[in-house]
C-alpha positions as semicolon CSV with decimal commas, in nm:
position;residue;x (nm);y (nm);z (nm)
1;M;-2,525;-0,928;-5,243
2;T;-2,223;-0,921;-5,013
3;S;-2,242;-0,694;-4,708
4;Q;-1,977;-0,434;-4,635
5;N;-1,864;-0,614;-4,319
6;S;-1,800;-0,942;-4,496
7;A;-1,629;-0,763;-4,782
8;A;-1,395;-0,590;-4,541
9;R;-1,290;-0,911;-4,371
10;P;-0,966;-1,081;-4,477
11;T;-1,027;-1,361;-4,721
12;G;-0,680;-1,517;-4,707
13;R;-0,548;-1,778;-4,469
14;I;-0,507;-1,526;-4,189
15;R;-0,861;-1,425;-4,093
16;S;-0,766;-1,179;-3,818
17;P;-0,415;-1,028;-3,841
18;Q;-0,455;-0,852;-3,504
19;N;-0,524;-1,178;-3,320
20;V;-0,240;-1,355;-3,499
21;A;0,004;-1,077;-3,410
22;G;-0,116;-1,078;-3,048
23;G;-0,080;-1,456;-3,026
24;I;0,274;-1,445;-3,161
25;V;0,372;-1,172;-2,913
26;L;0,230;-1,372;-2,621
27;L;0,415;-1,685;-2,732
28;L;0,741;-1,491;-2,759
29;L;0,688;-1,349;-2,408
30;A;0,618;-1,696;-2,269
31;V;0,924;-1,850;-2,432
32;S;1,144;-1,560;-2,318
33;A;1,022;-1,588;-1,958
34;I;1,085;-1,962;-1,944
35;W;1,429;-1,923;-2,104
36;L;1,532;-1,646;-1,861
37;T;1,429;-1,853;-1,557
38;I;1,551;-2,192;-1,681
39;D;1,850;-2,193;-1,442
40;L;1,644;-2,107;-1,133
41;P;1,517;-2,384;-0,905
42;R;1,147;-2,455;-0,949
43;G;1,097;-2,622;-0,613
44;T;0,779;-2,805;-0,515
45;L;0,429;-2,707;-0,403
46;N;0,542;-2,744;-0,042
47;S;0,859;-2,544;-0,098
48;V;0,807;-2,303;-0,386
49;G;1,121;-2,202;-0,573
50;P;1,181;-1,867;-0,742
51;A;1,114;-2,013;-1,089
52;M;0,779;-2,176;-1,020
53;L;0,551;-1,871;-1,031
54;P;0,706;-1,695;-1,335
55;Q;0,719;-2,021;-1,529
56;A;0,359;-2,105;-1,438
57;I;0,248;-1,759;-1,552
58;A;0,456;-1,796;-1,868
59;A;0,283;-2,128;-1,942
60;L;-0,059;-1,967;-1,902
61;I;0,047;-1,678;-2,127
62;G;0,170;-1,931;-2,384
63;I;-0,165;-2,115;-2,376
64;C;-0,348;-1,785;-2,429
65;G;-0,112;-1,704;-2,716
66;I;-0,182;-2,037;-2,884
67;A;-0,558;-1,989;-2,845
68;L;-0,535;-1,635;-2,986
69;L;-0,321;-1,755;-3,276
70;I;-0,565;-2,033;-3,365
71;T;-0,856;-1,790;-3,343
72;G;-0,679;-1,546;-3,572
73;L;-0,621;-1,819;-3,831
74;T;-0,973;-1,961;-3,823
75;K;-1,219;-1,686;-3,731
76;P;-1,249;-1,336;-3,881
77;S;-1,247;-1,050;-3,635
78;D;-1,554;-0,830;-3,595
79;H;-1,349;-0,546;-3,449
80;E;-1,272;-0,229;-3,637
81;E;-0,939;-0,189;-3,806
82;A;-0,665;-0,134;-3,550
83;I;-0,486;0,201;-3,535
84;W;-0,117;0,151;-3,466
85;T;0,059;0,411;-3,251
86;L;0,385;0,421;-3,058
87;R;0,221;0,543;-2,737
88;G;0,148;0,198;-2,597
89;P;0,481;0,025;-2,667
90;L;0,686;0,327;-2,559
91;L;0,508;0,378;-2,227
92;V;0,509;0,008;-2,142
93;A;0,881;-0,012;-2,224
94;C;0,946;0,300;-2,013
95;S;0,759;0,153;-1,717
96;I;0,970;-0,164;-1,732
97;V;1,296;0,032;-1,757
98;I;1,203;0,265;-1,470
99;F;1,105;-0,030;-1,252
100;A;1,436;-0,205;-1,323
101;L;1,636;0,112;-1,251
102;T;1,463;0,198;-0,924
103;I;1,374;-0,131;-0,752
104;K;1,740;-0,199;-0,669
105;P;2,058;0,006;-0,720
106;M;2,232;-0,041;-1,053
107;H;2,586;0,064;-1,132
108;F;2,683;0,243;-1,454
109;G;3,046;0,340;-1,411
110;N;3,051;0,625;-1,160
111;L;2,672;0,655;-1,163
112;D;2,452;0,456;-0,924
113;T;2,075;0,449;-0,944
114;P;1,879;0,487;-0,617
115;E;1,715;0,195;-0,441
116;L;1,354;0,307;-0,404
117;G;1,204;-0,032;-0,327
118;L;0,879;-0,186;-0,441
119;V;0,669;0,068;-0,250
120;I;0,773;0,336;-0,505
121;S;0,892;0,137;-0,807
122;G;0,573;-0,068;-0,826
123;P;0,325;0,222;-0,838
124;L;0,551;0,414;-1,077
125;A;0,559;0,123;-1,322
126;I;0,183;0,064;-1,297
127;I;0,089;0,429;-1,349
128;I;0,331;0,490;-1,635
129;G;0,238;0,164;-1,807
130;G;-0,131;0,235;-1,753
131;Y;-0,108;0,552;-1,960
132;A;-0,037;0,331;-2,260
133;S;-0,414;0,336;-2,300
134;P;-0,561;0,670;-2,413
135;E;-0,860;0,600;-2,187
136;A;-0,647;0,582;-1,872
137;R;-0,745;0,798;-1,574
138;L;-0,506;0,898;-1,298
139;R;-0,747;0,810;-1,015
140;D;-0,803;0,458;-1,141
141;L;-0,432;0,401;-1,199
142;V;-0,342;0,526;-0,851
143;L;-0,603;0,297;-0,696
144;L;-0,472;0,004;-0,899
145;A;-0,113;0,081;-0,800
146;L;-0,196;0,112;-0,429
147;A;-0,391;-0,216;-0,432
148;L;-0,171;-0,426;-0,661
149;T;0,164;-0,332;-0,508
150;P;0,077;-0,466;-0,159
151;F;-0,045;-0,788;-0,320
152;C;0,292;-0,825;-0,496
153;M;0,472;-0,751;-0,168
154;V;0,289;-1,025;0,020
155;L;0,307;-1,275;-0,266
156;F;0,674;-1,242;-0,355
157;G;0,829;-1,117;-0,033
158;D;0,619;-1,300;0,227
159;M;0,480;-1,615;0,065
160;L;0,762;-1,688;-0,182
161;N;1,041;-1,555;0,044
162;L;1,206;-1,353;-0,232
163;P;1,438;-1,080;-0,096
164;I;1,273;-0,788;-0,275
165;P;1,356;-0,438;-0,147
166;I;1,038;-0,291;-0,001
167;L;1,128;0,066;0,097
168;P;1,404;0,308;-0,002
169;R;1,714;0,196;0,186
170;F;1,752;0,510;0,398
171;V;1,381;0,495;0,495
172;G;1,391;0,128;0,586
173;Q;1,705;0,170;0,797
174;N;1,554;0,454;1,000
175;L;1,182;0,370;1,007
176;F;1,202;-0,006;1,060
177;A;1,529;-0,034;1,248
178;G;1,528;-0,349;1,461
179;I;1,215;-0,489;1,292
180;S;1,223;-0,806;1,082
181;Y;1,194;-0,789;0,705
182;K;0,855;-0,962;0,695
183;T;0,708;-0,743;0,967
184;A;0,814;-0,430;0,778
185;L;0,673;-0,579;0,459
186;R;0,335;-0,661;0,613
187;V;0,302;-0,321;0,780
188;T;0,388;-0,140;0,457
189;A;0,147;-0,353;0,254
190;A;-0,135;-0,294;0,506
191;V;-0,076;0,083;0,504
192;M;-0,076;0,101;0,123
193;F;-0,392;-0,107;0,094
194;G;-0,559;0,105;0,362
195;I;-0,474;0,421;0,168
196;A;-0,625;0,261;-0,145
197;V;-0,950;0,187;0,039
198;I;-0,972;0,539;0,184
199;L;-0,898;0,696;-0,155
200;Y;-1,164;0,483;-0,321
201;L;-1,429;0,568;-0,062
202;T;-1,354;0,941;-0,067
203;T;-1,338;0,982;-0,445
204;R;-1,604;0,746;-0,579
205;G;-1,869;1,018;-0,572
206;S;-1,664;1,259;-0,781
207;S;-1,569;0,978;-1,018
208;A;-1,933;0,885;-1,073
209;S;-2,024;1,250;-1,138
210;L;-1,744;1,277;-1,392
211;Q;-1,864;0,968;-1,575
212;V;-2,220;1,105;-1,590
213;A;-2,091;1,436;-1,726
214;K;-1,892;1,260;-1,997
215;H;-2,193;1,048;-2,085
216;D;-2,406;1,362;-2,123
217;E;-2,143;1,521;-2,346
218;V;-2,145;1,219;-2,574
219;K;-2,525;1,246;-2,606
């Protein structure tokens, strides 16, 4: 007698359509990233170029895509049937567009977008993209944004020497006048990370209570 689980599994060549689709998407992302950075200098380990990090990440994404694709072709998935909604793709796409429009000024005829810098564009993109998951919580997304953005500042602006705008232009000109770019970057990153630590320490009790309440409701 065949069980319901085995009967529900795909019997064709594709054993897990979700894994195959995910693998293809990752491969397309990897190829696109490498193609978009093909003209940038890669540099060396002693002198990292602007293309090295994105191409290295793209290679890792491509390897994950290949592994996911092979898994989808050879092993059936034990997960429940996926429910497809537009929430995830739309919010992720919106986060990318908002980041691109606010990190640096862009010109559309007579309209110019503001330069808000990574200190605002980064958290905005992380929070908006995080809501692609229906299980997202604002506190967790804010903590992630305040911790991940300083890491990106130090990595790209300090270690890789990429000229990424850190603060809104009018703020940077007034607040950090006469201070070097890297000093302003490090101070801003330290302040953001400090705020993340304080927020975590002051809200972890309420977060734990909320999780217990939700667990009791489920019971």
